[in-house]
GROMACS .gro file of C-alpha atoms in nm:
model
  211
    1MET     CA    1   0.000   0.000   0.000
    2THR     CA    2   0.121   0.351  -0.082
    3SER     CA    3  -0.005   0.669   0.080
    4PRO     CA    4   0.114   1.025   0.143
    5PHE     CA    5   0.015   0.976   0.509
    6PHE     CA    6   0.194   0.657   0.607
    7ARG     CA    7   0.409   0.372   0.486
    8ILE     CA    8   0.379   0.005   0.571
    9GLU     CA    9   0.700  -0.164   0.681
   10SER     CA   10   0.732  -0.534   0.748
   11ASP     CA   11   0.955  -0.704   1.003
   12GLY     CA   12   0.887  -1.074   0.970
   13PRO     CA   13   0.529  -1.144   1.077
   14VAL     CA   14   0.481  -0.793   1.220
   15CYS     CA   15   0.344  -0.494   1.027
   16ILE     CA   16   0.472  -0.146   1.112
   17LEU     CA   17   0.248   0.143   1.008
   18ARG     CA   18   0.468   0.452   1.017
   19LEU     CA   19   0.297   0.790   1.001
   20ILE     CA   20   0.454   1.039   0.762
   21SER     CA   21   0.382   1.394   0.648
   22PRO     CA   22   0.568   1.666   0.455
   23ASP     CA   23   0.616   1.877   0.770
   24GLY     CA   24   0.691   1.578   0.991
   25THR     CA   25   0.414   1.650   1.244
   26ASN     CA   26   0.191   1.365   1.123
   27ARG     CA   27  -0.126   1.569   1.152
   28LEU     CA   28  -0.444   1.359   1.141
   29THR     CA   29  -0.631   1.539   0.868
   30HIS     CA   30  -0.966   1.424   0.733
   31ALA     CA   31  -0.797   1.254   0.439
   32CYS     CA   32  -0.532   1.098   0.663
   33VAL     CA   33  -0.790   0.945   0.901
   34LEU     CA   34  -0.983   0.793   0.611
   35ALA     CA   35  -0.662   0.651   0.464
   36LEU     CA   36  -0.552   0.505   0.798
   37THR     CA   37  -0.893   0.343   0.850
   38ALA     CA   38  -0.873   0.180   0.508
   39ALA     CA   39  -0.518   0.060   0.582
   40VAL     CA   40  -0.607  -0.096   0.917
   41ASN     CA   41  -0.909  -0.267   0.766
   42HIS     CA   42  -0.694  -0.391   0.479
   43LEU     CA   43  -0.438  -0.538   0.715
   44ASN     CA   44  -0.712  -0.696   0.920
   45ASP     CA   45  -0.929  -0.837   0.642
   46GLU     CA   46  -0.722  -0.898   0.332
   47LEU     CA   47  -0.367  -0.969   0.446
   48ASN     CA   48  -0.465  -1.184   0.742
   49ASP     CA   49  -0.718  -1.382   0.536
   50LYS     CA   50  -0.453  -1.454   0.273
   51MET     CA   51  -0.203  -1.568   0.534
   52LYS     CA   52  -0.452  -1.819   0.679
   53LYS     CA   53  -0.257  -1.788   1.002
   54GLN     CA   54  -0.273  -1.581   1.315
   55PRO     CA   55  -0.340  -1.211   1.245
   56CYS     CA   56  -0.036  -0.995   1.184
   57PRO     CA   57   0.058  -0.782   1.491
   58LEU     CA   58   0.048  -0.410   1.419
   59ILE     CA   59   0.287  -0.139   1.540
   60ILE     CA   60   0.197   0.225   1.483
   61ALA     CA   61   0.488   0.470   1.492
   62GLY     CA   62   0.584   0.819   1.382
   63ASN     CA   63   0.926   0.984   1.370
   64ARG     CA   64   1.170   1.086   1.643
   65GLN     CA   65   1.014   1.429   1.698
   66PHE     CA   66   0.645   1.353   1.643
   67PHE     CA   67   0.419   1.054   1.685
   68SER     CA   68   0.132   1.282   1.587
   69VAL     CA   69   0.016   1.631   1.684
   70GLY     CA   70  -0.346   1.526   1.630
   71ALA     CA   71  -0.627   1.666   1.419
   72ASP     CA   72  -0.589   1.961   1.184
   73LEU     CA   73  -0.720   2.264   1.376
   74ASN     CA   74  -0.789   2.455   1.054
   75GLU     CA   75  -1.020   2.176   0.942
   76ILE     CA   76  -1.194   2.170   1.280
   77ALA     CA   77  -1.248   2.548   1.280
   78ALA     CA   78  -1.428   2.527   0.946
   79LEU     CA   79  -1.677   2.259   1.057
   80SER     CA   80  -2.047   2.324   1.103
   81GLY     CA   81  -2.237   2.140   1.379
   82PRO     CA   82  -2.345   1.845   1.162
   83GLU     CA   83  -2.001   1.831   1.000
   84ALA     CA   84  -1.837   1.820   1.344
   85TYR     CA   85  -2.054   1.521   1.432
   86GLU     CA   86  -1.948   1.340   1.115
   87PHE     CA   87  -1.587   1.430   1.188
   88SER     CA   88  -1.618   1.267   1.530
   89VAL     CA   89  -1.776   0.955   1.382
   90MET     CA   90  -1.497   0.934   1.126
   91GLY     CA   91  -1.229   0.948   1.397
   92GLN     CA   92  -1.411   0.698   1.617
   93THR     CA   93  -1.431   0.456   1.324
   94LEU     CA   94  -1.052   0.459   1.296
   95MET     CA   95  -0.995   0.425   1.670
   96ASN     CA   96  -1.245   0.138   1.698
   97ALA     CA   97  -1.082  -0.042   1.405
   98ILE     CA   98  -0.750  -0.028   1.590
   99ALA     CA   99  -0.898  -0.117   1.930
  100SER     CA  100  -1.074  -0.422   1.783
  101TYR     CA  101  -0.773  -0.535   1.578
  102PRO     CA  102  -0.747  -0.913   1.638
  103ALA     CA  103  -0.373  -0.915   1.717
  104PRO     CA  104  -0.152  -0.696   1.937
  105ALA     CA  105  -0.168  -0.332   1.824
  106ILE     CA  106   0.110  -0.132   1.986
  107ALA     CA  107   0.185   0.240   1.969
  108ALA     CA  108   0.561   0.309   1.956
  109VAL     CA  109   0.572   0.673   2.062
  110GLU     CA  110   0.862   0.913   2.014
  111GLY     CA  111   0.838   1.288   2.052
  112HIS     CA  112   0.501   1.464   2.074
  113CYS     CA  113   0.183   1.259   2.104
  114MET     CA  114  -0.094   1.517   2.132
  115GLY     CA  115  -0.471   1.549   2.095
  116GLY     CA  116  -0.599   1.310   1.832
  117GLY     CA  117  -0.253   1.154   1.825
  118LEU     CA  118  -0.303   1.056   2.188
  119ASP     CA  119  -0.647   0.918   2.096
  120LEU     CA  120  -0.469   0.705   1.836
  121ALA     CA  121  -0.217   0.576   2.091
  122LEU     CA  122  -0.497   0.508   2.342
  123ALA     CA  123  -0.681   0.297   2.086
  124CYS     CA  124  -0.380   0.065   2.067
  125HIS     CA  125  -0.361  -0.225   2.311
  126ARG     CA  126  -0.020  -0.120   2.443
  127ARG     CA  127   0.195   0.194   2.438
  128ILE     CA  128   0.577   0.197   2.442
  129ALA     CA  129   0.738   0.540   2.481
  130ALA     CA  130   1.082   0.680   2.414
  131PRO     CA  131   1.237   0.871   2.708
  132HIS     CA  132   1.176   1.202   2.528
  133ALA     CA  133   0.810   1.132   2.445
  134VAL     CA  134   0.551   1.391   2.555
  135PHE     CA  135   0.178   1.325   2.588
  136GLY     CA  136  -0.112   1.565   2.614
  137HIS     CA  137  -0.466   1.659   2.520
  138ARG     CA  138  -0.437   2.034   2.467
  139GLY     CA  139  -0.792   2.086   2.343
  140ALA     CA  140  -0.915   2.257   2.661
  141ALA     CA  141  -0.662   2.536   2.604
  142LEU     CA  142  -0.826   2.593   2.265
  143GLY     CA  143  -1.188   2.549   2.373
  144LEU     CA  144  -1.208   2.200   2.222
  145MET     CA  145  -1.274   1.850   2.347
  146THR     CA  146  -1.188   1.533   2.160
  147GLY     CA  147  -1.465   1.336   1.995
  148TRP     CA  148  -1.246   1.042   1.896
  149GLY     CA  149  -1.288   0.826   2.204
  150GLY     CA  150  -1.011   0.959   2.426
  151THR     CA  151  -1.257   1.080   2.691
  152GLN     CA  152  -1.366   0.717   2.737
  153ARG     CA  153  -1.038   0.529   2.697
  154LEU     CA  154  -0.816   0.752   2.907
  155PRO     CA  155  -1.023   0.729   3.232
  156ARG     CA  156  -1.042   0.351   3.194
  157LEU     CA  157  -0.665   0.341   3.165
  158ILE     CA  158  -0.546   0.588   3.431
  159GLY     CA  159  -0.858   0.664   3.637
  160LYS     CA  160  -1.115   0.940   3.616
  161GLY     CA  161  -0.933   1.189   3.839
  162ARG     CA  162  -0.604   1.182   3.651
  163ALA     CA  163  -0.783   1.183   3.316
  164LEU     CA  164  -0.976   1.496   3.415
  165GLU     CA  165  -0.648   1.665   3.505
  166LEU     CA  166  -0.504   1.591   3.164
  167PHE     CA  167  -0.816   1.704   2.980
  168THR     CA  168  -0.920   2.014   3.175
  169ALA     CA  169  -0.573   2.148   3.254
  170ALA     CA  170  -0.438   2.070   2.905
  171GLU     CA  171  -0.141   1.921   3.089
  172LYS     CA  172   0.165   1.787   2.911
  173VAL     CA  173   0.300   1.462   3.053
  174SER     CA  174   0.655   1.330   3.021
  175ALA     CA  175   0.726   0.968   2.937
  176ALA     CA  176   0.835   0.900   3.295
  177ARG     CA  177   0.514   1.049   3.436
  178ALA     CA  178   0.307   0.868   3.174
  179GLN     CA  179   0.452   0.537   3.285
  180GLN     CA  180   0.397   0.625   3.650
  181ILE     CA  181   0.024   0.688   3.601
  182GLY     CA  182  -0.024   0.390   3.371
  183LEU     CA  183  -0.059   0.573   3.042
  184VAL     CA  184   0.233   0.383   2.887
  185ASP     CA  185   0.344   0.027   2.952
  186ALA     CA  186   0.718   0.078   2.915
  187ILE     CA  187   0.991   0.324   2.825
  188ALA     CA  188   1.257   0.217   2.577
  189ALA     CA  189   1.536   0.393   2.390
  190ASP     CA  190   1.403   0.228   2.073
  191PRO     CA  191   1.026   0.190   2.121
  192VAL     CA  192   0.974   0.025   1.782
  193ALA     CA  193   1.227  -0.249   1.864
  194GLU     CA  194   1.067  -0.298   2.206
  195ALA     CA  195   0.722  -0.311   2.048
  196LEU     CA  196   0.845  -0.569   1.796
  197TRP     CA  197   0.976  -0.788   2.076
  198ARG     CA  198   0.650  -0.763   2.267
  199ALA     CA  199   0.436  -0.822   1.959
  200LEU     CA  200   0.625  -1.139   1.868
  201ASN     CA  201   0.610  -1.272   2.223
  202GLN     CA  202   0.239  -1.197   2.260
  203ARG     CA  203   0.144  -1.328   1.918
  204ALA     CA  204   0.083  -1.681   2.038
  205ARG     CA  205  -0.148  -1.573   2.321
  206PRO     CA  206  -0.504  -1.439   2.317
  207PHE     CA  207  -0.508  -1.061   2.333
  208THR     CA  208  -0.775  -0.843   2.488
  209SER     CA  209  -0.814  -0.468   2.520
  210LEU     CA  210  -1.052  -0.198   2.636
  211VAL     CA  211  -1.258  -0.095   2.333
   0.00000   0.00000   0.00000
């Protein structure tokens, strides 16, 4: 599969979906979200059916500076009420496709993981962070609140009180703090390599997640 928004890399039985963009911020535009949804469904339905084996584990990664800065604020500002609803549904469709993926789906996070990018990481079954990773949902500072499922997944993961702090205070969280509160499962100098190891070792076992 080819796309201006991501590239698919293969490491043995594991698929790595690496977010890309011309400016390197991996913004989740309308077109990007639709393309990612199609890619995840393709990996789930077509590739795994052809393999006739266990589903291929999926690792989602960005670059060293940015996992993803989230949705395009210019697109959001131009939305009418009904369009905003459809925009939320579109994002939720992607996040649910990842959350229900039938094999380990792991976010390998380096750099900034913000807003909709954090929603994307939360939809994965596990999150591995680089030491310099930074997490946050900055929407409250802009008068926005995510509609892509983060308000449900984050409290389930770290508790309602801590989740409210992150959402309402638009707090930025370091990798060390994220691990302390349970937002990430591990910190590794090379989160993709760590995610690969975990995906291969978990592949033979049933995998469950909070959808």
